Amino acid sequence: MKKTQEYIESNKDKFLNELVDLLRIPSVSTDKAYAGDVLKAANFIREKLASAGADNTEVCETGGYPIVYGDKIIDPALPTILVYGHYDVQPADPLELWDSPPFEPVVKDGLVIARGAADDKGQMYMHIKAFESMMKTDTLPCNVKFMIEGEEEIGSDSLEPFMEANKEKLAADVVLVSDTAMISNEAPSITVGLRGLSYVEVEVTGPNRDLHSGIYGGGVANPINILSSMIASLQDENGRITIPGFYDDVEDLSDSDRHNLNQAPFSLEEYKSDLEINAEKGEAGYTTLERTSIRPTLDVNGIWGGYTAPGAKTVLPSKANAKISMRLVPHQSSDKITELFQKHFESIAPDYVKVKVTPHHGGEPAVTPTDSTAYKAAEMAMEEAFGKKPIPMRGGGSIPIVTYFERILGLKTILMGFGLDSNKIHSPNENYGLFNYYKGIETIPLFFKNFADLSKR
Ligand code: BES
Ligand code: MN
Ligand code: MN
């Protein structure tokens, strides 16, 4: 282990420079204009895997963006860790809110600032560098396979058929993912649950064309006004979602689980001052920690219609649209919630408008065990690296493929993320701490070692 850590220590600059090169590639998966760059990022990863010492490296074609594969099987009798990550990123918009261009990484104040720095290029690349460090010092204690995809931010559509078709190739003992956050650098944590997602787009249509708001105003329904009140009705004064059946399958945590969850270090004052809000808001009867992890949500992610360009145009629009996300918790089903939403939304539409609900990608919630060998290995690795036992914690975000690992490959996942909520993922000025990048590279070989050792017994 000492040799591995020495190799990491003496290659810090090289590790950072390579990450910066990767961050320069604008691999935005949702926008076809960047298709060439997404492929460039895939090739970059394959090349780095190969030079780190992986065998069978391959940019695997799919119906969408490719999946990068590579492995090192030192002994088929030893356990195998399947590392998953993603090389695609969210769009950088709104560009004007960035202090430096999103794809021209800046290293400043202990942070690397760029789109994808924490989600997930920085976190995924730690695994390649940790692997290189074990390979170059002859300390790899078990087998490893890498599966790095390019469609995570758009729903991982190609990953499911890829796993179905490659069960043998991907056979392993556990999946290791770094794509989540910790409570803080002083309070390391391991994510043991993620929310699911149901995402819909709605369109409300009033008159068949845009109208003069003076000539027709007052005589017909305005679809923006109607959409606004329909959306407002989806939550009651207690912050409860009003869709019938929405809470039917929601897992209710025991009082002691809720108590434990609320022991995590969290300051509501800091939370509010960080976000510059006077007061928090959420479902009555639950704390902010609970509202953002074990409770489901409904939020408008975007809303548009009518005239929004500079100046004023007196127009009564024909259409209004919104994109709505619902975060789901254990036992809720994404398809069922989408269906309930659609039925309810159509049923509350007044006669004078037509509504259309279009489902987008979704995903199921996930809970990962804390009583497994792999969890123990992760817990020990983090304790060694941070000098503090990590706290198991439910996260509010979604990584839908965690449930595919279980269903298709029969594997449990370890969500050993090193990000922080302050990383601004999906937002302007996304960043990743150099402390976290190097700490992750140090912790991963410890996980490998512990997992190999504990599996022997
Ligand atoms: N890495 C995030 C998920 C995440 C971040 C989980 C922080 C926990 C803590 C992932 O890349 C992501 O953004 N997922 C999407 C869902 C996906 C289907 C687009 C999300 O959560 O919005
Ligand atoms: Mn991610
Ligand atoms: Mn993301």
Short mmCIF file of C-alpha atoms and ligand atoms in Angstrom, two decimals:
data_model
loop_
_atom_site.label_atom_id
_atom_site.label_comp_id
_atom_site.label_asym_id
_atom_site.label_seq_id
_atom_site.Cartn_x
_atom_site.Cartn_y
_atom_site.Cartn_z
CA MET A 1 0.00 0.00 0.00
CA LYS A 2 2.86 2.34 0.82
CA LYS A 3 4.24 1.95 -2.71
CA THR A 4 0.85 2.80 -4.22
CA GLN A 5 0.48 5.92 -2.09
CA GLU A 6 4.03 7.02 -2.98
CA TYR A 7 3.27 6.65 -6.67
CA ILE A 8 0.15 8.80 -6.22
CA GLU A 9 2.10 11.43 -4.26
CA SER A 10 4.77 11.75 -6.95
CA ASN A 11 2.30 11.88 -9.85
CA LYS A 12 -0.14 14.49 -8.57
CA ASP A 13 0.65 17.08 -11.23
CA LYS A 14 0.41 14.55 -14.05
CA PHE A 15 -2.95 13.29 -12.70
CA LEU A 16 -4.33 16.82 -12.60
CA ASN A 17 -3.06 17.77 -16.05
CA GLU A 18 -4.71 14.73 -17.58
CA LEU A 19 -8.02 15.56 -15.92
CA VAL A 20 -7.77 19.10 -17.26
CA ASP A 21 -7.25 17.68 -20.79
CA LEU A 22 -10.38 15.54 -20.38
CA LEU A 23 -12.38 18.52 -19.09
CA ARG A 24 -11.45 20.48 -22.21
CA ILE A 25 -13.58 18.12 -24.31
CA PRO A 26 -17.19 19.42 -24.37
CA SER A 27 -18.88 16.01 -24.26
CA VAL A 28 -22.45 17.28 -23.86
CA SER A 29 -24.61 14.25 -24.60
CA THR A 30 -27.98 15.97 -24.92
CA ASP A 31 -26.93 18.29 -27.75
CA LYS A 32 -26.19 16.66 -31.14
CA ALA A 33 -23.88 19.57 -32.00
CA TYR A 34 -21.32 18.03 -29.61
CA ALA A 35 -21.55 14.46 -30.97
CA GLY A 36 -17.95 14.56 -32.22
CA ASP A 37 -16.71 15.70 -28.82
CA VAL A 38 -18.62 12.99 -26.99
CA LEU A 39 -16.82 10.42 -29.16
CA LYS A 40 -13.52 12.19 -28.57
CA ALA A 41 -14.02 11.83 -24.81
CA ALA A 42 -14.75 8.10 -25.26
CA ASN A 43 -11.53 7.61 -27.21
CA PHE A 44 -9.58 9.61 -24.62
CA ILE A 45 -10.83 7.31 -21.85
CA ARG A 46 -10.01 4.15 -23.79
CA GLU A 47 -6.50 5.36 -24.46
CA LYS A 48 -5.91 6.28 -20.81
CA LEU A 49 -7.26 2.93 -19.64
CA ALA A 50 -4.87 1.14 -21.99
CA SER A 51 -1.85 3.18 -20.94
CA ALA A 52 -2.73 2.65 -17.28
CA GLY A 53 -2.38 -1.09 -17.95
CA ALA A 54 -5.86 -2.34 -18.79
CA ASP A 55 -6.38 -5.20 -21.26
CA ASN A 56 -9.15 -5.62 -23.83
CA THR A 57 -9.80 -1.89 -23.98
CA GLU A 58 -12.56 -1.09 -26.40
CA VAL A 59 -14.89 1.71 -27.44
CA CYS A 60 -18.03 -0.43 -27.69
CA GLU A 61 -20.55 0.77 -30.25
CA THR A 62 -24.18 0.97 -29.14
CA GLY A 63 -27.33 2.44 -30.67
CA GLY A 64 -26.25 5.72 -29.07
CA TYR A 65 -22.95 6.91 -27.62
CA PRO A 66 -20.35 4.21 -27.02
CA ILE A 67 -19.47 2.49 -23.75
CA VAL A 68 -15.77 2.30 -22.94
CA TYR A 69 -14.63 -1.06 -21.62
CA GLY A 70 -11.33 -2.32 -20.26
CA ASP A 71 -10.26 -4.93 -17.72
CA LYS A 72 -7.41 -6.52 -15.84
CA ILE A 73 -7.94 -10.10 -14.77
CA ILE A 74 -4.98 -11.12 -12.63
CA ASP A 75 -6.52 -14.35 -11.38
CA PRO A 76 -10.03 -15.65 -12.19
CA ALA A 77 -10.21 -17.07 -8.67
CA LEU A 78 -9.97 -13.59 -7.14
CA PRO A 79 -12.95 -11.24 -6.76
CA THR A 80 -13.76 -8.73 -9.50
CA ILE A 81 -14.73 -5.09 -9.09
CA LEU A 82 -16.78 -3.49 -11.88
CA VAL A 83 -16.11 0.25 -11.98
CA TYR A 84 -18.87 2.36 -13.51
CA GLY A 85 -18.71 6.06 -14.41
CA HIS A 86 -19.80 8.47 -17.14
CA TYR A 87 -17.82 10.68 -19.50
CA ASP A 88 -20.77 12.75 -20.74
CA VAL A 89 -21.70 16.05 -19.12
CA GLN A 90 -24.67 18.39 -18.80
CA PRO A 91 -24.94 21.45 -21.06
CA ALA A 92 -23.03 24.48 -19.76
CA ASP A 93 -25.89 26.98 -20.16
CA PRO A 94 -26.42 29.68 -19.04
CA LEU A 95 -22.93 30.58 -20.28
CA GLU A 96 -23.01 34.18 -19.05
CA LEU A 97 -23.14 33.01 -15.44
CA TRP A 98 -19.75 31.28 -15.62
CA ASP A 99 -16.74 33.21 -14.26
CA SER A 100 -14.51 31.37 -16.76
CA PRO A 101 -15.43 29.41 -19.90
CA PRO A 102 -16.89 25.99 -18.94
CA PHE A 103 -14.56 24.00 -21.18
CA GLU A 104 -11.39 25.95 -20.39
CA PRO A 105 -10.62 24.51 -16.96
CA VAL A 106 -9.21 26.86 -14.34
CA VAL A 107 -7.34 25.62 -11.27
CA LYS A 108 -7.88 28.14 -8.49
CA ASP A 109 -8.20 28.15 -4.69
CA GLY A 110 -7.84 24.39 -4.48
CA LEU A 111 -10.56 23.76 -7.06
CA VAL A 112 -10.64 22.73 -10.68
CA ILE A 113 -13.48 24.65 -12.31
CA ALA A 114 -15.14 23.28 -15.48
CA ARG A 115 -18.31 21.55 -16.63
CA GLY A 116 -17.98 17.88 -15.62
CA ALA A 117 -15.28 18.56 -12.99
CA ALA A 118 -17.24 16.65 -10.32
CA ASP A 119 -20.05 15.11 -12.40
CA ASP A 120 -18.55 12.81 -13.38
CA LYS A 121 -15.24 13.26 -15.19
CA GLY A 122 -13.21 14.16 -12.09
CA GLN A 123 -14.72 11.36 -10.03
CA MET A 124 -14.59 8.77 -12.82
CA TYR A 125 -10.99 9.64 -13.72
CA MET A 126 -9.88 9.02 -10.11
CA HIS A 127 -10.58 5.34 -10.76
CA ILE A 128 -8.33 5.23 -13.82
CA LYS A 129 -5.52 6.94 -11.90
CA ALA A 130 -6.00 4.71 -8.85
CA PHE A 131 -5.83 1.70 -11.19
CA GLU A 132 -2.69 3.06 -12.86
CA SER A 133 -1.12 3.53 -9.42
CA MET A 134 -1.83 -0.08 -8.48
CA MET A 135 -0.60 -1.38 -11.85
CA LYS A 136 2.63 0.60 -11.87
CA THR A 137 3.49 -0.55 -8.34
CA ASP A 138 2.34 -4.15 -8.78
CA THR A 139 -0.23 -3.85 -6.02
CA LEU A 140 -3.52 -4.61 -7.79
CA PRO A 141 -5.06 -7.10 -5.31
CA CYS A 142 -8.03 -8.35 -7.37
CA ASN A 143 -9.60 -8.20 -10.82
CA VAL A 144 -11.14 -5.06 -12.21
CA LYS A 145 -13.42 -4.19 -15.13
CA PHE A 146 -14.30 -0.71 -16.31
CA MET A 147 -17.59 0.30 -17.91
CA ILE A 148 -17.68 4.03 -18.64
CA GLU A 149 -20.74 5.32 -20.48
CA GLY A 150 -21.61 8.47 -22.43
CA GLU A 151 -25.38 8.74 -21.97
CA GLU A 152 -25.86 9.02 -18.20
CA GLU A 153 -27.13 12.57 -18.35
CA ILE A 154 -29.76 11.60 -20.95
CA GLY A 155 -31.10 8.44 -19.35
CA SER A 156 -28.54 5.69 -20.12
CA ASP A 157 -30.69 4.27 -22.93
CA SER A 158 -27.91 2.17 -24.48
CA LEU A 159 -26.58 0.77 -21.22
CA GLU A 160 -29.44 -1.62 -20.52
CA PRO A 161 -29.21 -3.51 -23.85
CA PHE A 162 -25.39 -3.42 -23.56
CA MET A 163 -25.52 -5.12 -20.16
CA GLU A 164 -28.14 -7.62 -21.34
CA ALA A 165 -25.90 -8.56 -24.26
CA ASN A 166 -22.66 -8.70 -22.24
CA LYS A 167 -23.55 -10.39 -18.95
CA GLU A 168 -20.56 -12.72 -19.21
CA LYS A 169 -18.09 -9.98 -20.06
CA LEU A 170 -19.36 -7.84 -17.18
CA ALA A 171 -19.54 -10.61 -14.58
CA ALA A 172 -18.20 -9.29 -11.27
CA ASP A 173 -18.73 -9.32 -7.51
CA VAL A 174 -19.64 -5.71 -6.91
CA VAL A 175 -20.11 -2.42 -8.78
CA LEU A 176 -18.11 0.57 -7.59
CA VAL A 177 -19.35 4.06 -8.50
CA SER A 178 -18.04 7.52 -7.63
CA ASP A 179 -20.79 9.86 -8.84
CA THR A 180 -22.31 11.16 -5.59
CA ALA A 181 -21.42 13.60 -2.83
CA MET A 182 -20.26 13.39 0.80
CA ILE A 183 -21.60 15.51 3.65
CA SER A 184 -18.30 17.42 3.91
CA ASN A 185 -14.56 16.80 3.89
CA GLU A 186 -14.70 16.67 7.70
CA ALA A 187 -17.74 14.38 7.70
CA PRO A 188 -17.16 11.79 4.97
CA SER A 189 -20.18 9.70 4.05
CA ILE A 190 -21.17 6.83 1.79
CA THR A 191 -24.38 7.12 -0.19
CA VAL A 192 -26.72 4.23 0.58
CA GLY A 193 -29.82 5.34 -1.27
CA LEU A 194 -30.83 7.43 -4.25
CA ARG A 195 -34.16 8.78 -5.39
CA GLY A 196 -35.91 7.68 -8.55
CA LEU A 197 -37.21 9.99 -11.22
CA SER A 198 -40.31 10.54 -13.29
CA TYR A 199 -39.98 13.35 -15.83
CA VAL A 200 -42.79 14.71 -17.96
CA GLU A 201 -43.40 17.54 -20.36
CA VAL A 202 -46.82 19.15 -20.51
CA GLU A 203 -48.44 21.31 -23.14
CA VAL A 204 -51.60 23.34 -22.64
CA THR A 205 -53.32 24.66 -25.76
CA GLY A 206 -56.00 27.33 -25.78
CA PRO A 207 -57.07 29.08 -29.01
CA ASN A 208 -55.68 27.74 -32.30
CA ARG A 209 -53.34 30.73 -32.78
CA ASP A 210 -51.71 33.60 -30.91
CA LEU A 211 -54.23 36.44 -30.54
CA HIS A 212 -54.24 40.19 -29.93
CA SER A 213 -54.54 40.42 -26.14
CA GLY A 214 -56.81 43.45 -26.41
CA ILE A 215 -59.23 42.22 -29.04
CA TYR A 216 -59.60 38.71 -27.56
CA GLY A 217 -58.41 39.29 -23.97
CA GLY A 218 -61.16 38.44 -21.49
CA GLY A 219 -63.02 36.26 -23.97
CA VAL A 220 -60.89 33.13 -24.10
CA ALA A 221 -58.73 31.18 -21.68
CA ASN A 222 -55.06 32.12 -21.59
CA PRO A 223 -53.10 28.82 -21.58
CA ILE A 224 -50.26 30.34 -19.52
CA ASN A 225 -52.69 31.44 -16.81
CA ILE A 226 -54.36 28.02 -16.89
CA LEU A 227 -51.06 26.10 -16.82
CA SER A 228 -49.90 28.21 -13.86
CA SER A 229 -52.97 27.44 -11.80
CA MET A 230 -52.90 23.76 -12.77
CA ILE A 231 -49.27 23.56 -11.61
CA ALA A 232 -50.05 25.47 -8.42
CA SER A 233 -52.79 22.97 -7.60
CA LEU A 234 -50.34 20.04 -7.69
CA GLN A 235 -49.17 20.90 -4.17
CA ASP A 236 -51.30 21.81 -1.15
CA GLU A 237 -50.53 24.29 1.61
CA ASN A 238 -48.56 21.61 3.49
CA GLY A 239 -46.28 20.96 0.53
CA ARG A 240 -48.01 17.63 -0.13
CA ILE A 241 -48.44 16.51 -3.72
CA THR A 242 -52.13 16.32 -4.60
CA ILE A 243 -52.01 13.66 -7.32
CA PRO A 244 -54.33 10.85 -6.10
CA GLY A 245 -52.32 7.73 -5.24
CA PHE A 246 -48.98 9.55 -5.36
CA TYR A 247 -48.00 8.51 -1.82
CA ASP A 248 -49.54 5.02 -1.89
CA ASP A 249 -46.25 3.14 -2.25
CA VAL A 250 -43.95 5.57 -0.41
CA GLU A 251 -41.73 3.83 2.11
CA ASP A 252 -42.29 5.15 5.62
CA LEU A 253 -39.10 5.09 7.65
CA SER A 254 -39.21 3.98 11.25
CA ASP A 255 -38.80 6.65 13.92
CA SER A 256 -35.36 5.31 14.73
CA ASP A 257 -34.24 5.41 11.06
CA ARG A 258 -35.51 8.98 10.84
CA HIS A 259 -33.73 9.85 14.05
CA ASN A 260 -30.46 8.40 12.74
CA LEU A 261 -30.80 10.21 9.43
CA ASN A 262 -31.16 13.50 11.25
CA GLN A 263 -27.95 12.91 13.20
CA ALA A 264 -25.93 13.75 10.08
CA PRO A 265 -24.12 17.06 10.54
CA PHE A 266 -26.24 19.73 8.86
CA SER A 267 -26.71 23.41 9.55
CA LEU A 268 -29.95 24.93 8.34
CA GLU A 269 -28.45 28.39 8.88
CA GLU A 270 -25.52 27.62 6.57
CA TYR A 271 -27.87 26.03 4.04
CA LYS A 272 -29.98 29.19 3.93
CA SER A 273 -27.08 31.59 3.80
CA ASP A 274 -25.36 29.57 1.06
CA LEU A 275 -28.51 29.79 -1.07
CA GLU A 276 -29.35 33.34 0.04
CA ILE A 277 -32.87 32.42 1.08
CA ASN A 278 -34.68 33.76 4.15
CA ALA A 279 -36.50 30.57 4.89
CA GLU A 280 -36.56 26.96 3.77
CA LYS A 281 -39.72 25.43 2.33
CA GLY A 282 -40.94 21.87 1.97
CA GLU A 283 -43.33 19.19 3.08
CA ALA A 284 -44.74 19.84 6.55
CA GLY A 285 -43.61 17.43 9.24
CA TYR A 286 -40.19 16.67 7.76
CA THR A 287 -36.73 18.18 8.18
CA THR A 288 -34.70 19.57 5.28
CA LEU A 289 -32.48 16.46 5.38
CA GLU A 290 -35.58 14.26 5.10
CA ARG A 291 -37.27 16.41 2.46
CA THR A 292 -34.20 16.11 0.24
CA SER A 293 -33.62 12.38 0.60
CA ILE A 294 -36.46 10.15 1.81
CA ARG A 295 -39.47 12.17 0.60
CA PRO A 296 -40.75 12.44 -2.97
CA THR A 297 -41.00 15.79 -4.76
CA LEU A 298 -42.64 17.54 -7.70
CA ASP A 299 -40.86 20.49 -9.31
CA VAL A 300 -41.20 22.53 -12.48
CA ASN A 301 -37.80 22.48 -14.21
CA GLY A 302 -38.71 24.83 -17.03
CA ILE A 303 -41.76 26.78 -18.20
CA TRP A 304 -42.36 28.77 -21.35
CA GLY A 305 -44.93 30.31 -23.65
CA GLY A 306 -45.99 33.63 -25.15
CA TYR A 307 -43.68 36.54 -25.80
CA THR A 308 -40.36 36.56 -23.90
CA ALA A 309 -38.04 38.60 -26.16
CA PRO A 310 -37.05 42.19 -25.21
CA GLY A 311 -39.75 44.84 -25.19
CA ALA A 312 -43.47 44.24 -25.00
CA LYS A 313 -45.75 42.48 -27.45
CA THR A 314 -49.42 42.36 -26.58
CA VAL A 315 -50.24 38.77 -27.30
CA LEU A 316 -52.51 36.13 -25.90
CA PRO A 317 -50.62 32.89 -26.57
CA SER A 318 -52.05 29.75 -28.08
CA LYS A 319 -49.81 27.41 -26.05
CA ALA A 320 -47.97 27.08 -22.74
CA ASN A 321 -45.46 24.39 -21.80
CA ALA A 322 -43.59 23.09 -18.79
CA LYS A 323 -41.11 20.36 -17.89
CA ILE A 324 -41.79 18.71 -14.55
CA SER A 325 -39.63 16.34 -12.51
CA MET A 326 -40.81 14.11 -9.71
CA ARG A 327 -38.16 12.58 -7.45
CA LEU A 328 -39.27 9.23 -6.12
CA VAL A 329 -38.43 7.19 -3.04
CA PRO A 330 -38.23 3.45 -2.40
CA HIS A 331 -41.22 1.36 -3.53
CA GLN A 332 -42.58 4.08 -5.83
CA SER A 333 -42.45 3.07 -9.48
CA SER A 334 -41.44 5.56 -12.13
CA ASP A 335 -43.91 4.26 -14.74
CA LYS A 336 -46.77 4.17 -12.26
CA ILE A 337 -46.13 7.73 -11.06
CA THR A 338 -45.88 8.97 -14.65
CA GLU A 339 -49.24 7.34 -15.37
CA LEU A 340 -50.84 8.82 -12.23
CA PHE A 341 -49.51 12.24 -13.17
CA GLN A 342 -50.85 11.99 -16.71
CA LYS A 343 -54.30 10.86 -15.59
CA HIS A 344 -54.51 13.55 -12.94
CA PHE A 345 -53.21 16.35 -15.12
CA GLU A 346 -55.69 15.50 -17.85
CA SER A 347 -58.52 15.29 -15.32
CA ILE A 348 -57.89 18.77 -13.86
CA ALA A 349 -57.74 20.45 -17.28
CA PRO A 350 -60.72 22.78 -17.69
CA ASP A 351 -62.91 22.47 -20.79
CA TYR A 352 -61.50 25.52 -22.45
CA VAL A 353 -57.98 24.08 -22.96
CA LYS A 354 -56.49 20.87 -24.30
CA VAL A 355 -53.55 19.24 -22.52
CA LYS A 356 -50.89 16.85 -23.71
CA VAL A 357 -48.52 15.01 -21.36
CA THR A 358 -45.33 13.54 -22.82
CA PRO A 359 -43.20 11.27 -20.59
CA HIS A 360 -39.40 11.56 -20.75
CA HIS A 361 -36.76 9.22 -19.30
CA GLY A 362 -37.25 8.07 -15.75
CA GLY A 363 -35.60 5.77 -13.26
CA GLU A 364 -36.22 3.74 -10.15
CA PRO A 365 -35.07 4.63 -6.64
CA ALA A 366 -32.30 2.52 -5.14
CA VAL A 367 -31.19 1.47 -1.68
CA THR A 368 -27.82 -0.21 -1.18
CA PRO A 369 -26.99 -2.54 1.74
CA THR A 370 -24.73 -1.55 4.65
CA ASP A 371 -24.18 -5.09 5.90
CA SER A 372 -22.14 -6.40 2.95
CA THR A 373 -18.44 -7.18 2.62
CA ALA A 374 -18.19 -4.45 0.00
CA TYR A 375 -19.76 -1.84 2.28
CA LYS A 376 -17.39 -2.84 5.08
CA ALA A 377 -14.46 -2.52 2.64
CA ALA A 378 -15.60 0.96 1.59
CA GLU A 379 -16.19 2.03 5.17
CA MET A 380 -12.71 0.89 6.22
CA ALA A 381 -11.09 2.51 3.18
CA MET A 382 -12.70 5.86 3.90
CA GLU A 383 -11.88 5.64 7.58
CA GLU A 384 -8.22 4.98 6.73
CA ALA A 385 -8.07 7.80 4.20
CA PHE A 386 -10.04 10.46 6.11
CA GLY A 387 -9.28 9.40 9.66
CA LYS A 388 -13.01 9.27 10.34
CA LYS A 389 -15.64 6.58 9.98
CA PRO A 390 -17.98 7.52 7.11
CA ILE A 391 -21.68 8.05 7.77
CA PRO A 392 -24.17 6.09 5.64
CA MET A 393 -26.45 8.65 3.96
CA ARG A 394 -29.37 8.72 1.49
CA GLY A 395 -28.84 11.03 -1.48
CA GLY A 396 -31.49 13.10 -3.22
CA GLY A 397 -30.25 12.71 -6.81
CA SER A 398 -30.81 9.78 -9.15
CA ILE A 399 -28.59 7.20 -10.81
CA PRO A 400 -31.22 4.96 -12.41
CA ILE A 401 -28.73 2.35 -13.63
CA VAL A 402 -28.01 1.22 -10.06
CA THR A 403 -31.21 -0.82 -10.26
CA TYR A 404 -30.13 -2.30 -13.63
CA PHE A 405 -26.90 -3.58 -12.07
CA GLU A 406 -28.99 -5.53 -9.62
CA ARG A 407 -31.62 -6.73 -12.09
CA ILE A 408 -29.41 -7.58 -15.08
CA LEU A 409 -26.04 -8.41 -13.54
CA GLY A 410 -27.25 -9.46 -10.07
CA LEU A 411 -24.80 -7.02 -8.48
CA LYS A 412 -25.01 -4.66 -5.53
CA THR A 413 -23.48 -1.21 -5.88
CA ILE A 414 -21.18 0.80 -3.65
CA LEU A 415 -21.76 4.54 -4.07
CA MET A 416 -18.41 5.83 -2.83
CA GLY A 417 -18.57 9.41 -4.07
CA PHE A 418 -16.13 12.15 -3.14
CA GLY A 419 -18.03 15.23 -4.33
CA LEU A 420 -19.56 17.97 -2.20
CA ASP A 421 -22.89 19.78 -2.58
CA SER A 422 -20.82 22.94 -3.17
CA ASN A 423 -19.50 21.45 -6.44
CA LYS A 424 -22.37 23.11 -8.33
CA ILE A 425 -23.00 20.12 -10.55
CA HIS A 426 -25.38 20.91 -13.46
CA SER A 427 -24.92 24.63 -12.57
CA PRO A 428 -22.55 27.41 -13.69
CA ASN A 429 -19.03 27.28 -12.20
CA GLU A 430 -19.08 23.53 -11.54
CA ASN A 431 -15.97 22.58 -9.61
CA TYR A 432 -14.17 19.73 -7.89
CA GLY A 433 -11.77 20.05 -4.98
CA LEU A 434 -8.18 18.96 -5.59
CA PHE A 435 -8.30 17.59 -2.03
CA ASN A 436 -11.26 15.41 -3.06
CA TYR A 437 -9.66 14.33 -6.35
CA TYR A 438 -6.46 13.16 -4.65
CA LYS A 439 -8.27 11.76 -1.62
CA GLY A 440 -10.42 9.69 -3.96
CA ILE A 441 -7.37 8.37 -5.81
CA GLU A 442 -5.89 7.39 -2.43
CA THR A 443 -9.07 5.78 -1.09
CA ILE A 444 -9.87 3.59 -4.11
CA PRO A 445 -6.80 1.29 -3.78
CA LEU A 446 -7.64 0.90 -0.07
CA PHE A 447 -11.12 -0.26 -1.09
CA PHE A 448 -9.61 -2.74 -3.55
CA LYS A 449 -7.27 -4.09 -0.87
CA ASN A 450 -9.97 -4.37 1.81
CA PHE A 451 -12.44 -5.96 -0.60
CA ALA A 452 -9.86 -8.54 -1.71
CA ASP A 453 -8.84 -9.28 1.89
CA LEU A 454 -12.36 -9.50 3.31
CA SER A 455 -13.52 -11.70 0.41
CA LYS A 456 -10.85 -14.30 1.25
CA ARG A 457 -12.31 -15.11 4.63
N1 BES B 1 -24.25 12.21 -10.56
C1 BES B 1 -25.59 12.62 -10.73
C2 BES B 1 -26.52 12.09 -9.63
C3 BES B 1 -26.20 12.51 -8.22
C4 BES B 1 -25.50 13.65 -7.91
C5 BES B 1 -26.64 11.71 -7.18
C6 BES B 1 -25.22 13.99 -6.60
C7 BES B 1 -26.39 12.04 -5.88
C8 BES B 1 -25.66 13.19 -5.58
C9 BES B 1 -26.08 12.15 -12.10
O1 BES B 1 -25.15 12.46 -13.10
C10 BES B 1 -27.33 12.89 -12.45
O2 BES B 1 -27.26 14.09 -12.66
N2 BES B 1 -28.48 12.19 -12.53
C11 BES B 1 -29.69 12.79 -12.99
C12 BES B 1 -30.65 11.76 -13.46
C13 BES B 1 -30.46 11.32 -14.89
C14 BES B 1 -31.52 10.32 -15.28
C15 BES B 1 -30.45 12.48 -15.85
C16 BES B 1 -30.36 13.55 -11.87
O3 BES B 1 -30.25 13.17 -10.69
O4 BES B 1 -31.01 14.55 -12.18
MN MN B 2 -23.23 11.91 -12.57
MN MN B 3 -25.40 14.64 -13.62
#
